[in-house]
């Protein structure tokens, strides 16, 4: 009940904020234009103001559509039926497509795909284990899975994401779980493992279970805490391996092991990327605009028969996979784009598999 009241309050606040911003948009545009000559980057305040306005409009539109769907479902009675689930996935796809295309133009982003991404026509659900370095990477990953590769993602996210009025409500109605990376007690940890197992079970051919094994965005402070925690638990060999990884956090095996057990036939897809490593806060977004970057997304397909059986073997495999991602990041630093307009081609150009 408390969660429902919180979502209602956040939704009302989002709609009110959108109305206020739209009503005063000429003032914001004048202020942004006046500030542009005094900050680095071409028209940075105007670009940021446009993305903020678009985000508010899209979130408000989604809230209104979800209200209509809730009423149409019998005031929530049938909201989890297959038709309404597909409708919510369609709404998520619409939001991501519009927002990504706008962000690509405003931030001047090019996305290059390497490796062997999922194919829409192949049978079997997949488990996607992704590097995590900021909200931008999860945004692009879900966009790619849903819009380009024809998969319906079942995502495990940090509980702070539930505070977003529209995204939080949307994912609350879809197969997704908001969890705390540090549950604080054994019973809470067991509940989280059970939720992950339920989410990874019974994957259809168009499903993709998505988890970020690091448990949070990469920062140096988190890296140091993760290494210290491994030493504190007496896992010195793992701690030494984590010390040699400089671009990623030591993966937390619990959720991955649970998902592997819950989906015994699913292949695993590893995802690494570069280009959005510093987009962690609003201040980071402000400093990075315009980004003018090439983002590289690398996919590694791991057939199920190549994954060891047994807990210790799978933990070693997970650490080895993260060492591979760490080495790849070292070799693929973000590349600045040359000045000029972006090529008139899709943001994701379907590649042939490359090494």
Short mmCIF file of C-alpha atoms in Angstrom, two decimals:
data_model
loop_
_atom_site.label_atom_id
_atom_site.label_comp_id
_atom_site.label_asym_id
_atom_site.label_seq_id
_atom_site.Cartn_x
_atom_site.Cartn_y
_atom_site.Cartn_z
CA UNK A 1 0.00 0.00 0.00
CA UNK A 2 2.84 2.37 0.87
CA UNK A 3 4.51 1.57 -2.48
CA UNK A 4 1.28 2.32 -4.35
CA UNK A 5 0.78 5.64 -2.58
CA UNK A 6 4.40 6.58 -3.28
CA UNK A 7 4.02 5.80 -6.99
CA UNK A 8 0.81 7.86 -7.16
CA UNK A 9 2.47 10.80 -5.41
CA UNK A 10 5.54 10.64 -7.68
CA UNK A 11 3.33 10.42 -10.76
CA UNK A 12 1.26 13.45 -9.78
CA UNK A 13 4.45 15.39 -9.01
CA UNK A 14 5.91 14.48 -12.42
CA UNK A 15 2.78 15.65 -14.28
CA UNK A 16 2.72 18.90 -12.28
CA UNK A 17 6.41 19.53 -12.96
CA UNK A 18 5.92 18.89 -16.68
CA UNK A 19 3.02 21.36 -16.85
CA UNK A 20 5.10 23.98 -15.01
CA UNK A 21 8.13 23.52 -17.28
CA UNK A 22 6.04 23.59 -20.48
CA UNK A 23 4.23 26.73 -19.32
CA UNK A 24 7.53 28.50 -18.69
CA UNK A 25 9.55 26.99 -21.57
CA UNK A 26 10.15 30.36 -23.33
CA UNK A 27 11.85 31.61 -20.17
CA UNK A 28 14.02 28.48 -19.91
CA UNK A 29 15.04 28.79 -23.57
CA UNK A 30 16.02 32.44 -23.15
CA UNK A 31 18.08 31.65 -20.04
CA UNK A 32 19.74 28.66 -21.71
CA UNK A 33 20.57 30.64 -24.86
CA UNK A 34 22.00 33.51 -22.79
CA UNK A 35 24.20 31.11 -20.79
CA UNK A 36 25.48 29.19 -23.83
CA UNK A 37 28.38 31.54 -24.74
CA UNK A 38 29.79 31.29 -21.21
CA UNK A 39 30.09 27.50 -20.88
CA UNK A 40 32.24 25.00 -22.81
CA UNK A 41 30.67 23.14 -25.68
CA UNK A 42 28.44 24.37 -28.47
CA UNK A 43 24.97 25.32 -27.12
CA UNK A 44 25.38 23.05 -24.13
CA UNK A 45 22.64 24.62 -21.94
CA UNK A 46 20.16 24.51 -24.84
CA UNK A 47 20.95 20.87 -25.54
CA UNK A 48 20.52 19.91 -21.92
CA UNK A 49 17.27 21.89 -21.66
CA UNK A 50 15.88 20.11 -24.73
CA UNK A 51 16.69 16.64 -23.36
CA UNK A 52 15.17 17.52 -19.98
CA UNK A 53 11.97 18.82 -21.61
CA UNK A 54 11.70 15.74 -23.82
CA UNK A 55 12.23 13.45 -20.83
CA UNK A 56 9.45 15.17 -18.88
CA UNK A 57 7.04 15.04 -21.82
CA UNK A 58 7.72 11.35 -22.49
CA UNK A 59 7.39 10.41 -18.82
CA UNK A 60 4.10 12.28 -18.53
CA UNK A 61 2.79 10.67 -21.72
CA UNK A 62 3.70 7.22 -20.39
CA UNK A 63 1.96 7.90 -17.09
CA UNK A 64 -1.22 8.89 -18.91
CA UNK A 65 -1.09 5.82 -21.18
CA UNK A 66 -0.51 3.56 -18.19
CA UNK A 67 -3.51 5.12 -16.45
CA UNK A 68 -5.65 4.25 -19.49
CA UNK A 69 -4.25 0.69 -19.51
CA UNK A 70 -4.96 0.33 -15.80
CA UNK A 71 -8.59 1.37 -16.28
CA UNK A 72 -8.93 -0.87 -19.36
CA UNK A 73 -7.58 -3.83 -17.38
CA UNK A 74 -10.46 -3.59 -14.93
CA UNK A 75 -8.71 -1.10 -12.64
CA UNK A 76 -5.69 -3.38 -12.42
CA UNK A 77 -7.52 -6.71 -12.27
CA UNK A 78 -6.00 -8.04 -15.53
CA UNK A 79 -2.92 -5.79 -15.73
CA UNK A 80 -0.54 -8.78 -15.76
CA UNK A 81 -2.35 -10.69 -18.48
CA UNK A 82 -0.29 -11.36 -21.68
CA UNK A 83 -2.02 -8.67 -23.79
CA UNK A 84 -1.35 -5.95 -21.23
CA UNK A 85 2.24 -7.15 -20.78
CA UNK A 86 2.81 -6.82 -24.53
CA UNK A 87 1.21 -3.36 -24.45
CA UNK A 88 3.62 -2.27 -21.71
CA UNK A 89 6.61 -3.64 -23.60
CA UNK A 90 5.40 -1.69 -26.63
CA UNK A 91 5.20 1.45 -24.49
CA UNK A 92 8.74 0.86 -23.23
CA UNK A 93 9.98 0.40 -26.81
CA UNK A 94 8.33 3.66 -27.90
CA UNK A 95 9.92 5.60 -25.04
CA UNK A 96 13.40 4.16 -25.67
CA UNK A 97 13.27 4.71 -29.43
CA UNK A 98 12.19 8.35 -29.15
CA UNK A 99 14.59 9.15 -26.31
CA UNK A 100 17.56 7.37 -27.86
CA UNK A 101 17.16 8.98 -31.26
CA UNK A 102 16.93 12.41 -29.66
CA UNK A 103 19.91 11.74 -27.37
CA UNK A 104 21.94 10.47 -30.30
CA UNK A 105 21.46 13.75 -32.15
CA UNK A 106 21.85 16.04 -29.15
CA UNK A 107 24.84 14.24 -27.61
CA UNK A 108 26.32 13.26 -30.99
CA UNK A 109 26.63 9.55 -30.24
CA UNK A 110 27.57 6.79 -32.62
CA UNK A 111 27.14 3.18 -31.50
CA UNK A 112 29.30 0.44 -33.00
CA UNK A 113 28.32 -3.16 -32.29
CA UNK A 114 30.93 -5.92 -32.18
CA UNK A 115 30.75 -9.64 -31.58
CA UNK A 116 27.69 -11.86 -31.75
CA UNK A 117 24.53 -10.12 -30.46
CA UNK A 118 21.26 -12.03 -30.05
CA UNK A 119 19.28 -12.81 -33.18
CA UNK A 120 15.51 -12.23 -33.16
CA UNK A 121 14.79 -15.53 -34.94
CA UNK A 122 16.89 -17.88 -32.81
CA UNK A 123 15.08 -20.17 -30.36
CA UNK A 124 15.58 -20.11 -26.62
CA UNK A 125 15.76 -17.47 -23.92
CA UNK A 126 19.13 -16.01 -22.96
CA UNK A 127 20.85 -14.74 -19.82
CA UNK A 128 22.53 -11.36 -20.37
CA UNK A 129 25.35 -10.41 -17.99
CA UNK A 130 26.42 -6.81 -18.55
CA UNK A 131 29.11 -4.49 -17.34
CA UNK A 132 27.64 -1.53 -15.43
CA UNK A 133 29.19 1.94 -15.62
CA UNK A 134 26.25 4.33 -15.43
CA UNK A 135 22.56 4.74 -16.29
CA UNK A 136 23.40 5.35 -19.94
CA UNK A 137 24.67 1.81 -20.48
CA UNK A 138 21.54 0.11 -19.15
CA UNK A 139 19.43 2.49 -21.28
CA UNK A 140 21.27 1.49 -24.48
CA UNK A 141 21.39 -2.21 -23.55
CA UNK A 142 17.63 -2.46 -23.01
CA UNK A 143 17.03 -0.39 -26.15
CA UNK A 144 19.18 -2.80 -28.19
CA UNK A 145 17.55 -5.93 -26.79
CA UNK A 146 13.99 -4.69 -27.15
CA UNK A 147 14.05 -2.64 -30.34
CA UNK A 148 16.84 -4.07 -32.45
CA UNK A 149 17.15 -7.68 -31.34
CA UNK A 150 13.49 -8.47 -30.70
CA UNK A 151 13.83 -9.54 -27.06
CA UNK A 152 11.62 -8.75 -24.09
CA UNK A 153 14.04 -7.98 -21.24
CA UNK A 154 13.44 -9.17 -17.69
CA UNK A 155 15.72 -6.81 -15.80
CA UNK A 156 17.22 -6.90 -12.30
CA UNK A 157 17.79 -3.28 -11.21
CA UNK A 158 18.86 -1.34 -8.16
CA UNK A 159 15.93 -0.31 -5.99
CA UNK A 160 16.70 3.38 -6.51
CA UNK A 161 15.41 3.05 -10.09
CA UNK A 162 11.91 2.49 -8.71
CA UNK A 163 11.86 6.17 -7.69
CA UNK A 164 11.53 7.25 -11.31
CA UNK A 165 7.75 7.87 -11.64
CA UNK A 166 7.14 6.41 -15.11
CA UNK A 167 9.97 3.90 -15.46
CA UNK A 168 9.37 2.62 -11.92
CA UNK A 169 5.65 2.07 -12.57
CA UNK A 170 6.26 0.55 -16.01
CA UNK A 171 8.77 -1.99 -14.72
CA UNK A 172 6.54 -2.73 -11.73
CA UNK A 173 3.98 -4.06 -14.23
CA UNK A 174 6.54 -6.06 -16.24
CA UNK A 175 8.78 -9.00 -15.27
CA UNK A 176 11.46 -7.01 -13.42
CA UNK A 177 12.85 -6.83 -9.90
CA UNK A 178 14.15 -3.88 -7.91
CA UNK A 179 16.72 -5.09 -5.39
CA UNK A 180 19.18 -3.63 -2.93
CA UNK A 181 22.80 -4.57 -3.73
CA UNK A 182 23.42 -4.79 0.04
CA UNK A 183 20.34 -6.50 1.52
CA UNK A 184 21.69 -6.31 5.07
CA UNK A 185 20.48 -9.67 6.39
CA UNK A 186 20.49 -13.34 5.44
CA UNK A 187 16.70 -13.48 5.15
CA UNK A 188 16.63 -10.43 2.86
CA UNK A 189 19.36 -11.99 0.72
CA UNK A 190 17.35 -15.20 0.43
CA UNK A 191 14.29 -13.23 -0.70
CA UNK A 192 16.37 -11.53 -3.40
CA UNK A 193 17.72 -14.88 -4.62
CA UNK A 194 14.18 -16.24 -4.80
CA UNK A 195 13.03 -13.21 -6.81
CA UNK A 196 15.93 -13.61 -9.25
CA UNK A 197 15.13 -17.32 -9.65
CA UNK A 198 11.49 -16.53 -10.45
CA UNK A 199 12.53 -13.88 -12.99
CA UNK A 200 14.99 -16.20 -14.77
CA UNK A 201 12.60 -19.17 -14.90
CA UNK A 202 10.45 -20.21 -17.88
CA UNK A 203 12.17 -17.96 -20.44
CA UNK A 204 10.39 -17.89 -23.81
CA UNK A 205 12.16 -17.67 -27.15
CA UNK A 206 11.89 -13.87 -27.15
CA UNK A 207 12.95 -13.35 -23.51
CA UNK A 208 16.24 -12.03 -22.17
CA UNK A 209 17.02 -12.08 -18.46
CA UNK A 210 19.32 -9.10 -17.74
CA UNK A 211 21.54 -8.71 -14.69
CA UNK A 212 24.51 -6.48 -13.80
CA UNK A 213 26.79 -8.72 -11.70
CA UNK A 214 28.84 -5.82 -10.33
CA UNK A 215 25.81 -4.64 -8.36
CA UNK A 216 26.35 -0.95 -9.14
CA UNK A 217 28.08 1.58 -11.35
CA UNK A 218 31.86 1.45 -11.44
CA UNK A 219 33.62 4.01 -9.27
CA UNK A 220 37.06 3.82 -7.72
CA UNK A 221 35.59 3.97 -4.22
CA UNK A 222 33.28 1.03 -4.93
CA UNK A 223 36.15 -0.91 -6.45
CA UNK A 224 38.24 -0.38 -3.31
CA UNK A 225 35.33 -1.43 -1.06
CA UNK A 226 34.68 -4.57 -3.10
CA UNK A 227 38.33 -5.63 -2.88
CA UNK A 228 38.44 -4.92 0.86
CA UNK A 229 35.25 -6.95 1.34
CA UNK A 230 36.75 -9.96 -0.44
CA UNK A 231 39.85 -9.77 1.78
CA UNK A 232 37.65 -9.43 4.85
CA UNK A 233 35.76 -12.61 3.90
CA UNK A 234 39.03 -14.48 3.48
CA UNK A 235 38.62 -14.71 -0.32
CA UNK A 236 42.15 -13.49 -0.95
CA UNK A 237 42.58 -15.19 -4.35
CA UNK A 238 39.44 -13.44 -5.66
CA UNK A 239 40.57 -10.15 -4.12
CA UNK A 240 43.91 -10.37 -5.93
CA UNK A 241 42.11 -11.05 -9.21
CA UNK A 242 39.85 -8.06 -8.55
CA UNK A 243 42.90 -5.86 -7.90
CA UNK A 244 44.17 -6.65 -11.39
CA UNK A 245 40.88 -5.47 -12.97
CA UNK A 246 41.00 -1.69 -13.27
CA UNK A 247 37.87 -0.93 -15.33
CA UNK A 248 35.24 -3.13 -13.69
CA UNK A 249 34.17 -4.14 -10.20
CA UNK A 250 34.59 -7.67 -8.95
CA UNK A 251 31.41 -9.51 -10.02
CA UNK A 252 29.05 -10.69 -7.30
CA UNK A 253 28.27 -14.32 -8.13
CA UNK A 254 25.07 -14.84 -6.11
CA UNK A 255 22.52 -13.57 -8.62
CA UNK A 256 24.33 -15.11 -11.59
CA UNK A 257 24.52 -18.54 -9.95
CA UNK A 258 20.83 -18.37 -9.11
CA UNK A 259 19.91 -17.42 -12.69
CA UNK A 260 22.04 -20.23 -14.12
CA UNK A 261 20.25 -22.73 -11.90
CA UNK A 262 16.81 -21.31 -12.75
CA UNK A 263 17.42 -21.35 -16.53
CA UNK A 264 19.44 -24.57 -17.06
CA UNK A 265 19.15 -24.54 -20.86
CA UNK A 266 19.72 -20.85 -21.59
CA UNK A 267 22.88 -19.62 -23.27
CA UNK A 268 24.72 -16.69 -21.71
CA UNK A 269 25.55 -13.41 -23.44
CA UNK A 270 28.25 -11.18 -21.94
CA UNK A 271 28.15 -7.44 -22.73
CA UNK A 272 30.96 -4.92 -22.46
CA UNK A 273 30.92 -1.31 -23.64
CA UNK A 274 32.91 1.90 -23.62
CA UNK A 275 31.89 5.51 -24.08
CA UNK A 276 29.46 6.14 -21.21
CA UNK A 277 31.84 5.45 -18.34
CA UNK A 278 31.53 8.87 -16.71
CA UNK A 279 27.78 9.47 -17.08
CA UNK A 280 26.90 8.77 -13.43
CA UNK A 281 25.30 11.96 -12.13
CA UNK A 282 23.56 15.09 -13.41
CA UNK A 283 26.90 16.89 -12.97
CA UNK A 284 28.57 14.28 -15.18
CA UNK A 285 25.94 14.77 -17.88
CA UNK A 286 26.53 18.53 -17.72
CA UNK A 287 30.30 18.17 -18.05
CA UNK A 288 30.12 15.61 -20.87
CA UNK A 289 27.67 17.48 -23.13
CA UNK A 290 28.10 17.46 -26.05
CA UNK A 291 29.74 14.05 -25.86
CA UNK A 292 30.75 13.60 -29.50
CA UNK A 293 31.69 9.99 -28.77
CA UNK A 294 31.70 6.63 -30.44
CA UNK A 295 30.21 4.05 -28.09
CA UNK A 296 31.37 0.49 -28.70
CA UNK A 297 29.18 -2.36 -27.49
CA UNK A 298 30.75 -5.84 -27.50
CA UNK A 299 28.75 -9.07 -27.23
CA UNK A 300 30.19 -12.48 -26.35
CA UNK A 301 27.92 -15.51 -26.81
CA UNK A 302 28.67 -18.39 -24.42
CA UNK A 303 26.94 -21.69 -25.27
CA UNK A 304 25.47 -23.38 -22.25
CA UNK A 305 27.69 -26.43 -22.61
CA UNK A 306 30.77 -24.19 -22.18
CA UNK A 307 29.69 -23.08 -18.69
CA UNK A 308 31.06 -25.27 -15.88
CA UNK A 309 28.79 -27.32 -13.64
CA UNK A 310 29.23 -26.65 -9.93
CA UNK A 311 29.48 -23.53 -7.82
CA UNK A 312 33.28 -23.08 -7.65
CA UNK A 313 33.73 -23.67 -11.37
CA UNK A 314 31.03 -21.16 -12.25
CA UNK A 315 32.45 -18.49 -9.93
CA UNK A 316 35.87 -18.96 -11.54
CA UNK A 317 34.25 -18.74 -14.98
CA UNK A 318 32.45 -15.51 -14.01
CA UNK A 319 35.67 -13.90 -12.78
CA UNK A 320 37.48 -15.03 -15.93
CA UNK A 321 34.72 -13.50 -18.07
CA UNK A 322 34.99 -10.19 -16.20
CA UNK A 323 38.77 -10.22 -16.66
CA UNK A 324 38.12 -10.62 -20.39
CA UNK A 325 35.77 -7.62 -20.36
CA UNK A 326 38.33 -5.59 -18.39
CA UNK A 327 41.05 -6.34 -20.96
CA UNK A 328 38.70 -5.48 -23.82
CA UNK A 329 37.88 -2.10 -22.24
CA UNK A 330 41.60 -1.32 -22.00
CA UNK A 331 41.93 -1.92 -25.73
CA UNK A 332 38.81 0.06 -26.75
CA UNK A 333 38.88 3.48 -25.15
CA UNK A 334 36.18 5.98 -26.23
CA UNK A 335 36.90 7.72 -29.52
CA UNK A 336 35.93 11.36 -30.16
CA UNK A 337 33.88 11.89 -33.30
CA UNK A 338 35.09 14.42 -35.87
CA UNK A 339 33.08 17.64 -36.26
CA UNK A 340 30.15 17.64 -38.63
CA UNK A 341 26.74 16.01 -38.96
CA UNK A 342 26.23 12.38 -38.01
CA UNK A 343 25.85 9.87 -40.82
CA UNK A 344 22.25 9.38 -41.92
CA UNK A 345 22.06 5.72 -40.88
CA UNK A 346 20.43 3.77 -38.06
CA UNK A 347 22.09 4.25 -34.66
CA UNK A 348 22.46 0.45 -34.55
CA UNK A 349 23.68 -0.92 -37.83
CA UNK A 350 23.38 -4.68 -37.72
CA UNK A 351 26.95 -5.96 -37.95
CA UNK A 352 28.42 -9.19 -39.08
CA UNK A 353 29.94 -11.09 -36.13
CA UNK A 354 33.45 -9.81 -35.46
CA UNK A 355 36.09 -10.77 -32.99
#
